[in-house]
mmCIF file of C-alpha atoms in Angstrom:
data_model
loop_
_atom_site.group_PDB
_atom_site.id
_atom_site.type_symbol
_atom_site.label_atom_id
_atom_site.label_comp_id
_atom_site.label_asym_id
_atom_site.label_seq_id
_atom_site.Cartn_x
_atom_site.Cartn_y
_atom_site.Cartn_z
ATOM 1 C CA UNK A 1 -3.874 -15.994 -17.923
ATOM 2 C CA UNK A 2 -2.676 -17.105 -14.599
ATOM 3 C CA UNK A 3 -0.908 -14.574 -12.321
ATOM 4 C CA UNK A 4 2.472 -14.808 -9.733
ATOM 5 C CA UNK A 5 2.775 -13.236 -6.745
ATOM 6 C CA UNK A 6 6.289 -12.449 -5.738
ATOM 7 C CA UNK A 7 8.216 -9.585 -3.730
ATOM 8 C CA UNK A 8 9.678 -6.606 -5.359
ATOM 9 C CA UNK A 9 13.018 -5.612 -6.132
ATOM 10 C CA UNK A 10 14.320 -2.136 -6.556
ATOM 11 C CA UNK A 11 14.298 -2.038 -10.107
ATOM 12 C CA UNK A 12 10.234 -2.370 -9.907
ATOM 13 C CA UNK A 13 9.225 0.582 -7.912
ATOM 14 C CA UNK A 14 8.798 2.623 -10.888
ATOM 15 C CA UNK A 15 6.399 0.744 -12.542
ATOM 16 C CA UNK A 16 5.022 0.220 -9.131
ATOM 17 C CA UNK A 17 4.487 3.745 -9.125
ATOM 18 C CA UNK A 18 3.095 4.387 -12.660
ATOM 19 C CA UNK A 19 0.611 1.668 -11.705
ATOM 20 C CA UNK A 20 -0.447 3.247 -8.368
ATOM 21 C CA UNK A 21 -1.338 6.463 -10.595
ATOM 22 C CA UNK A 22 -2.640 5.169 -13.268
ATOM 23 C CA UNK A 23 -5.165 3.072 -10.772
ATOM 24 C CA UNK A 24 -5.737 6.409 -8.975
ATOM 25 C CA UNK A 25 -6.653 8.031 -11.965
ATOM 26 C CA UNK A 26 -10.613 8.294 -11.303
ATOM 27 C CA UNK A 27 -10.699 8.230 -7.758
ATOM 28 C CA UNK A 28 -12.704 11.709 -7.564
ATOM 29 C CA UNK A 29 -10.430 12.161 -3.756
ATOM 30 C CA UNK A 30 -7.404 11.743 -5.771
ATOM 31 C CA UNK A 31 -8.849 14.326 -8.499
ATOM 32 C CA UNK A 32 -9.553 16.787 -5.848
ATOM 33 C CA UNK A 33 -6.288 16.468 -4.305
ATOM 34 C CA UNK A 34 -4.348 15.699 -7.360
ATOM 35 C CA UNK A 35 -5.924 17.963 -9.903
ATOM 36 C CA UNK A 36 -3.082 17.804 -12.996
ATOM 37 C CA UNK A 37 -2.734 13.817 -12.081
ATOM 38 C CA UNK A 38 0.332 11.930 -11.949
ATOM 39 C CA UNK A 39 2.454 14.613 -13.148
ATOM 40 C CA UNK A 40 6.114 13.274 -13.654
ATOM 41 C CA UNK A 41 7.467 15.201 -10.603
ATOM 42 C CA UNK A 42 4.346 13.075 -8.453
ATOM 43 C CA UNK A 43 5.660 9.942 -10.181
ATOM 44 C CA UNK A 44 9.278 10.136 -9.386
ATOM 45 C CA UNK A 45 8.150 11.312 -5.792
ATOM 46 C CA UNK A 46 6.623 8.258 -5.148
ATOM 47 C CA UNK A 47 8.842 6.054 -6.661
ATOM 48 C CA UNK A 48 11.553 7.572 -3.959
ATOM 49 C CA UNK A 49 9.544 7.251 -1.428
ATOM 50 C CA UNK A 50 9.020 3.987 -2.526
ATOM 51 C CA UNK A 51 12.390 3.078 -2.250
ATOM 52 C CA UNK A 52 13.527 4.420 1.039
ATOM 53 C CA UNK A 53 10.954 1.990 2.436
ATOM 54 C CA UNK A 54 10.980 -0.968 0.278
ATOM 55 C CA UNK A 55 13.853 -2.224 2.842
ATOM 56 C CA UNK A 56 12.045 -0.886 5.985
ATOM 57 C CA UNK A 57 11.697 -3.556 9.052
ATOM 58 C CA UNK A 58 8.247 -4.138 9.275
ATOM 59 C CA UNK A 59 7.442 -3.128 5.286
ATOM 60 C CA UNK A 60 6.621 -5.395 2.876
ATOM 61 C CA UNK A 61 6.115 -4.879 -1.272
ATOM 62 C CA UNK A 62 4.912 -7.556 -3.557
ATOM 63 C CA UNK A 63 3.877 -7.795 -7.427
ATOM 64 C CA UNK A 64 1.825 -9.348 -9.423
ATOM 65 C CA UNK A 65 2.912 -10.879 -12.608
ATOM 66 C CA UNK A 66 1.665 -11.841 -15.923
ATOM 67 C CA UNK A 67 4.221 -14.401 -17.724
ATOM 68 C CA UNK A 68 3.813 -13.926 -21.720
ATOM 69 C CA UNK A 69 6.821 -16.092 -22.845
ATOM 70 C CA UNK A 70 9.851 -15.734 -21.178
ATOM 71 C CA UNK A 71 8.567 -12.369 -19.929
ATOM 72 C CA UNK A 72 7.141 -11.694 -16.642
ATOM 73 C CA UNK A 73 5.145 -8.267 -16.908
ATOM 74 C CA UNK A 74 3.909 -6.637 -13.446
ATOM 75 C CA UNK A 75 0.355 -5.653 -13.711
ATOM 76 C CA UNK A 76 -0.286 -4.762 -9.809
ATOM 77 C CA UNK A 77 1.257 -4.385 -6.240
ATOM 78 C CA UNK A 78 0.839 -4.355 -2.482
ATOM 79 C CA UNK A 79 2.208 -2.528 0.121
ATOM 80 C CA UNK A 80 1.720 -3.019 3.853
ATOM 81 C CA UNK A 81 3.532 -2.819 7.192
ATOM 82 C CA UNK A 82 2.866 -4.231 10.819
ATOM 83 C CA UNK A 83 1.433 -1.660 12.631
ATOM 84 C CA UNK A 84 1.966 1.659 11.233
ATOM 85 C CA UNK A 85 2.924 3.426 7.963
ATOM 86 C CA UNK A 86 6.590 4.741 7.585
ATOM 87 C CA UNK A 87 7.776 7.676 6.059
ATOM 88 C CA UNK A 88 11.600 8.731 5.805
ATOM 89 C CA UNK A 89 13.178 10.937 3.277
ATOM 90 C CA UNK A 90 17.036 11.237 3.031
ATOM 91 C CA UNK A 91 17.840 8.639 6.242
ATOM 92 C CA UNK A 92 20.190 5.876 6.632
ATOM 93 C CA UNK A 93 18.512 2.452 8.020
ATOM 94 C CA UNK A 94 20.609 -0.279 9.603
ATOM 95 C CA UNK A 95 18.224 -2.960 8.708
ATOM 96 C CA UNK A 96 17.360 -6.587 6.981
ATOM 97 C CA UNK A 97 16.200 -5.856 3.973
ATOM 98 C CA UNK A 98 15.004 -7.810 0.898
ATOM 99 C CA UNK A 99 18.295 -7.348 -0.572
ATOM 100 C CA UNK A 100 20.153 -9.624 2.061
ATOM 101 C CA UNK A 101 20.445 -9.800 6.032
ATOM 102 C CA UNK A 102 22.250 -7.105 7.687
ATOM 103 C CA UNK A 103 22.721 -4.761 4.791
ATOM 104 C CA UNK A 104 22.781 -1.210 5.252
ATOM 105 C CA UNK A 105 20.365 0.523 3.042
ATOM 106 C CA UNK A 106 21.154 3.907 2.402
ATOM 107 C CA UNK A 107 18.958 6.412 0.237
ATOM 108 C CA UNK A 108 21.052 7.983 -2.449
ATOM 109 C CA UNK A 109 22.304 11.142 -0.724
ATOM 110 C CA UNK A 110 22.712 12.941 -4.314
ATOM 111 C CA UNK A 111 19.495 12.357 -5.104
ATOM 112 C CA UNK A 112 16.250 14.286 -3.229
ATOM 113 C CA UNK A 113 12.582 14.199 -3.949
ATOM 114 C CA UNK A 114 11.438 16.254 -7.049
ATOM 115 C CA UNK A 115 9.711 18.897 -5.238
ATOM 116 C CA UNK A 116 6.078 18.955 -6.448
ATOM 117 C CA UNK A 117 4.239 22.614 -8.251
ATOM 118 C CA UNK A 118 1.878 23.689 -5.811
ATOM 119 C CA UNK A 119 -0.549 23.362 -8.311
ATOM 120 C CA UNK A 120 -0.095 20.115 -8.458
ATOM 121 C CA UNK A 121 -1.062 19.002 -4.881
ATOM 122 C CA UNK A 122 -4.365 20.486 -2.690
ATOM 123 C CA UNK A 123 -2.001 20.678 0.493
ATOM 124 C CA UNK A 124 -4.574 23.015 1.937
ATOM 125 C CA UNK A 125 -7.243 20.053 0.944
ATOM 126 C CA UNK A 126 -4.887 16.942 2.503
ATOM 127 C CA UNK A 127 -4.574 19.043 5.545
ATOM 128 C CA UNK A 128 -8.436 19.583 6.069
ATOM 129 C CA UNK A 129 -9.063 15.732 5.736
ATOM 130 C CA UNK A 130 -6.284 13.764 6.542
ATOM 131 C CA UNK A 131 -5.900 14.055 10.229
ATOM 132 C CA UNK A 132 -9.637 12.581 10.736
ATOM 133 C CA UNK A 133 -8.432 9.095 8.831
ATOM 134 C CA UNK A 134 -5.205 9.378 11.455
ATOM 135 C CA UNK A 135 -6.872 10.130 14.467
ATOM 136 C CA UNK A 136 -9.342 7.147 13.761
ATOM 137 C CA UNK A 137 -6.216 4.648 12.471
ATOM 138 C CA UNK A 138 -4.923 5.747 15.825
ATOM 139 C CA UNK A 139 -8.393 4.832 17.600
ATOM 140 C CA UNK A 140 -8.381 1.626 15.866
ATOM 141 C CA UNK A 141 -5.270 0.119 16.177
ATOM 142 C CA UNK A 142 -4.798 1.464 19.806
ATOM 143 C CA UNK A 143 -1.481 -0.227 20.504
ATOM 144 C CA UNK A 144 -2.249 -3.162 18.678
ATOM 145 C CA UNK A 145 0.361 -5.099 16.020
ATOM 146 C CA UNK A 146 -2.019 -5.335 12.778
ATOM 147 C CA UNK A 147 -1.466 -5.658 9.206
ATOM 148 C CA UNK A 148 -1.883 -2.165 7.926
ATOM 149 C CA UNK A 149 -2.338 -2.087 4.033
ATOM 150 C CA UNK A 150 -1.222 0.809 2.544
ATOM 151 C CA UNK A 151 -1.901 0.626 -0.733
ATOM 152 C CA UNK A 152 -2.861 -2.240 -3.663
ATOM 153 C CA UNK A 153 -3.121 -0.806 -7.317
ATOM 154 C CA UNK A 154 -3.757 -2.698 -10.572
ATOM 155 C CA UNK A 155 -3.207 -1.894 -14.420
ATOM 156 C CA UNK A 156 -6.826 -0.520 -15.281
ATOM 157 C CA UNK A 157 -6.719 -3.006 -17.995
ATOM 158 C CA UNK A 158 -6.158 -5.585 -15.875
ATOM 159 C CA UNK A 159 -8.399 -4.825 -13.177
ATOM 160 C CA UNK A 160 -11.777 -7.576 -12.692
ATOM 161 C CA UNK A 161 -9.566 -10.050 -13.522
ATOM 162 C CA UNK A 162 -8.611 -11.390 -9.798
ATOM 163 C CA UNK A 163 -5.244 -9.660 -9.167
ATOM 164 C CA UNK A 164 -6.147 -7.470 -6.573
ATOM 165 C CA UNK A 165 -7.708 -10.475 -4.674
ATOM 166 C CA UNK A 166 -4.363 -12.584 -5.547
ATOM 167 C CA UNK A 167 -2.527 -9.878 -3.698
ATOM 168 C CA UNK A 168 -4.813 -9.671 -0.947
ATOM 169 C CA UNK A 169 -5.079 -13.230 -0.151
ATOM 170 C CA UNK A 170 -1.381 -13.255 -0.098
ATOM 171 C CA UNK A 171 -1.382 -10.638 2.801
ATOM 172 C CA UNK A 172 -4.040 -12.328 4.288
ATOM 173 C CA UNK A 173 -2.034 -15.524 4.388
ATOM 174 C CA UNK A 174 1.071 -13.736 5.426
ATOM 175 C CA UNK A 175 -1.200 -11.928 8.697
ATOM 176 C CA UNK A 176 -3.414 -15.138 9.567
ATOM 177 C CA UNK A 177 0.431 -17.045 10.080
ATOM 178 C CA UNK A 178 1.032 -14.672 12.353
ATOM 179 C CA UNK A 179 -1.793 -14.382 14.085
ATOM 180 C CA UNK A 180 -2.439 -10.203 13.054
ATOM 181 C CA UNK A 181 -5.602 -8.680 12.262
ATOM 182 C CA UNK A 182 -5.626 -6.487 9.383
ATOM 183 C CA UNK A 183 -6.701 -2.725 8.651
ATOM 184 C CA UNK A 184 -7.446 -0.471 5.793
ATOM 185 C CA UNK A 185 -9.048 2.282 4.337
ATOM 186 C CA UNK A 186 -10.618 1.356 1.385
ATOM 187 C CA UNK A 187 -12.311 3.082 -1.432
ATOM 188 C CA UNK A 188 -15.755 2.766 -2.572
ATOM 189 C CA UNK A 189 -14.792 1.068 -5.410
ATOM 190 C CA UNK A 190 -12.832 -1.875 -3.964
ATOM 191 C CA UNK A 191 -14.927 -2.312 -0.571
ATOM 192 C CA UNK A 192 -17.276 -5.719 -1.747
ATOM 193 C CA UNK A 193 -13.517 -7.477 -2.639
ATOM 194 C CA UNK A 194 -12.244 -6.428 0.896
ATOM 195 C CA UNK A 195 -15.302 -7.696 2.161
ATOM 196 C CA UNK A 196 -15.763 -10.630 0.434
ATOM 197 C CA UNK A 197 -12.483 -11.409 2.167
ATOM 198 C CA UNK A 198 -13.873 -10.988 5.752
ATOM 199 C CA UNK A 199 -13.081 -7.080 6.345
ATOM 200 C CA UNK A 200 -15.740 -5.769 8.584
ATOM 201 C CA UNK A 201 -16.432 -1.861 8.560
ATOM 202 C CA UNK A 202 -15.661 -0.215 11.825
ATOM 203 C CA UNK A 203 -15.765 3.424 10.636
ATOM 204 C CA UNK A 204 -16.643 5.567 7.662
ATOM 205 C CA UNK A 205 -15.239 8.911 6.982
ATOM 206 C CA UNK A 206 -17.380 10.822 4.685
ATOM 207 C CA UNK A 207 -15.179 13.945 2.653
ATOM 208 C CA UNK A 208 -17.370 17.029 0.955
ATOM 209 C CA UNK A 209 -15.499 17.372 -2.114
ATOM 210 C CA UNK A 210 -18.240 19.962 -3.424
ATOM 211 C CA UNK A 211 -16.804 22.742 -1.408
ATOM 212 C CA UNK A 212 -13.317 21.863 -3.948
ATOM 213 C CA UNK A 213 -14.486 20.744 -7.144
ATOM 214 C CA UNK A 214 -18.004 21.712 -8.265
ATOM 215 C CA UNK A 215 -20.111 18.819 -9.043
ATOM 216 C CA UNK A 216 -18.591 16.447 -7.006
ATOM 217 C CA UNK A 217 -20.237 14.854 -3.863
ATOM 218 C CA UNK A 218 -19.823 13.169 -0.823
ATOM 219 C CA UNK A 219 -16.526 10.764 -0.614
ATOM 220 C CA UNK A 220 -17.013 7.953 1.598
ATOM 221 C CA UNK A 221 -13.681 6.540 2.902
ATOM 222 C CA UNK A 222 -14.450 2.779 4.718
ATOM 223 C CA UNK A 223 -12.140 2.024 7.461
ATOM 224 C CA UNK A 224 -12.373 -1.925 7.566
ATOM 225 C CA UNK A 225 -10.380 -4.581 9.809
ATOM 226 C CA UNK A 226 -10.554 -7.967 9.933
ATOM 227 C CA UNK A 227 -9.702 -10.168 12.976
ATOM 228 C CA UNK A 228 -6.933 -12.825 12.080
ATOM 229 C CA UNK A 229 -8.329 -16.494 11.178
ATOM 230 C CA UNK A 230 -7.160 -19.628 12.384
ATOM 231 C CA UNK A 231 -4.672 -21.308 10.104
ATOM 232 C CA UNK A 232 -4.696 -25.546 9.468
ATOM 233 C CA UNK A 233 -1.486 -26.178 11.397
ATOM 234 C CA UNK A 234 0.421 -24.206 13.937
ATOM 235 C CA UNK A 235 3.738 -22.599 13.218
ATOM 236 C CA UNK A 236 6.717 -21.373 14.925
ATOM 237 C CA UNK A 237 7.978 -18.283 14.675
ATOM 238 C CA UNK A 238 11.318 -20.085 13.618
ATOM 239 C CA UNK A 239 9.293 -21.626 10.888
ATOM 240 C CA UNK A 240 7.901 -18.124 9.796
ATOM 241 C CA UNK A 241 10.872 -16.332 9.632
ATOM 242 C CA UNK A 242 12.266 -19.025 7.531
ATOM 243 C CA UNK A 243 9.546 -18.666 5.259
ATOM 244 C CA UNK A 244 9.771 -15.142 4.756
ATOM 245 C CA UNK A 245 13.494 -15.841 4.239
ATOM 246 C CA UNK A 246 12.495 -17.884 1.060
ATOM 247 C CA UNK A 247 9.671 -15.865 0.356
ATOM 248 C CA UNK A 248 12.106 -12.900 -0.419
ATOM 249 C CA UNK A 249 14.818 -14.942 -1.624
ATOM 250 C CA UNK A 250 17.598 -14.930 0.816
#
């Protein structure tokens, strides 16, 4: 069945979410640093988080859909952002955001982050390999505006089926337009597609998880960038900013 690529609205971070743990589920990182899985609390984290950047300057969400009928069911996503990664919690942004030019987006000041069981999170494990991935993004990127992917999750049952490619190609497009490389850190599991794509690995970070979780190995984290590619005809940035515009429906 032939898939849509299209941005996201508010309304689909959830799913967004239950997607990007459901995907996660048997990463063996993710199961050392997530040992109860996507609890609800985790969920509803990440779908906030979600939304205080969805309208971010520089951020940039988009789906994959199925249609069956008159229905159009999401069965991945993509998130990226020139540059760098934000985080915010609790801010206001004066920004342009998917919504419409100019608007104001402002996180819901009643609502806050479900605060997460320490059992439910290996802080002490995220803070013993986490700064090595930074300090080489940092090394990397040096300065540089790049395409940073920050994450691209798929329904399980709908993974092998060319959606994750669909939504790569689409941020390829998007960077090569523009003239950006792109950068990632990608899993073992997904590292031929990025490279079938013309990602070239740079770095490796390798993670002991048997000092966590008995039985578990070496984790090999690829850091992977690819320089941009010439497009078939030049465009202006006039032209690209208009196409965004219709891209996200303004």
């Amino acid at each position: 069945m032939p898939f849509q690529v299209l941005p996201c609205d508010p309304q689909d971070l959830s799913i967004c979410s239950a997607i990007h743990w459901s995907a996660c589920a048997t990463n063996p990182l993710w199961q050392v640093q997530f040992p109860h899985g996507g609890t609800p609390n985790l969920r509803d984290r990440t779908t906030y988080h979600m939304q205080c950047e969805l309208g971010m300057p520089d951020m940039y969400f988009y789906k994959a859909v199925e249609k069956s009928g008159s229905e159009k069911k999401i069965v991945g996503f993509a998130k990226w952002t020139v540059e760098n990664s934000y985080r915010i919690t609790g801010k206001d942004i004066d920004k342009e955001t998917p919504q419409g030019k100019g608007e104001k987006t402002t996180s819901n000041s009643s609502f806050h982050p479900p605060e997460v069981p320490e059992e439910d999170s290996n802080e002490v494990f995220f803070d013993d390999w986490m700064p090595e991935i930074i300090e080489i993004r940092h090394k990397h990127l040096a300065g540089k505006q790049t395409m940073v992917l920050d994450d691209l999750c798929v329904w399980p049952n709908h993974q092998r089926q060319g959606v994750g490619t669909l939504l790569l190609r689409n941020l390829l497009d998007f960077a090569d337009k523009r003239g950006l490389p792109c950068y990632l850190e990608s899993t073992p599991l997904a590292y031929t597609m990025y490279t079938r794509q013309g990602f070239e690995n740079v770095d490796t970070v390798g993670i002991d998880l048997q000092q966590w979780r008995q039985g578990y190995g070496v984790y090999r984290t690829a850091i992977i960038y690819r320089e941009a590619q010439r497009t078939p005809e030049h465009k202006s940035e006039q032209n690209l900013i208009e196409e965004e515009e219709q891209r996200r429906g303004f």
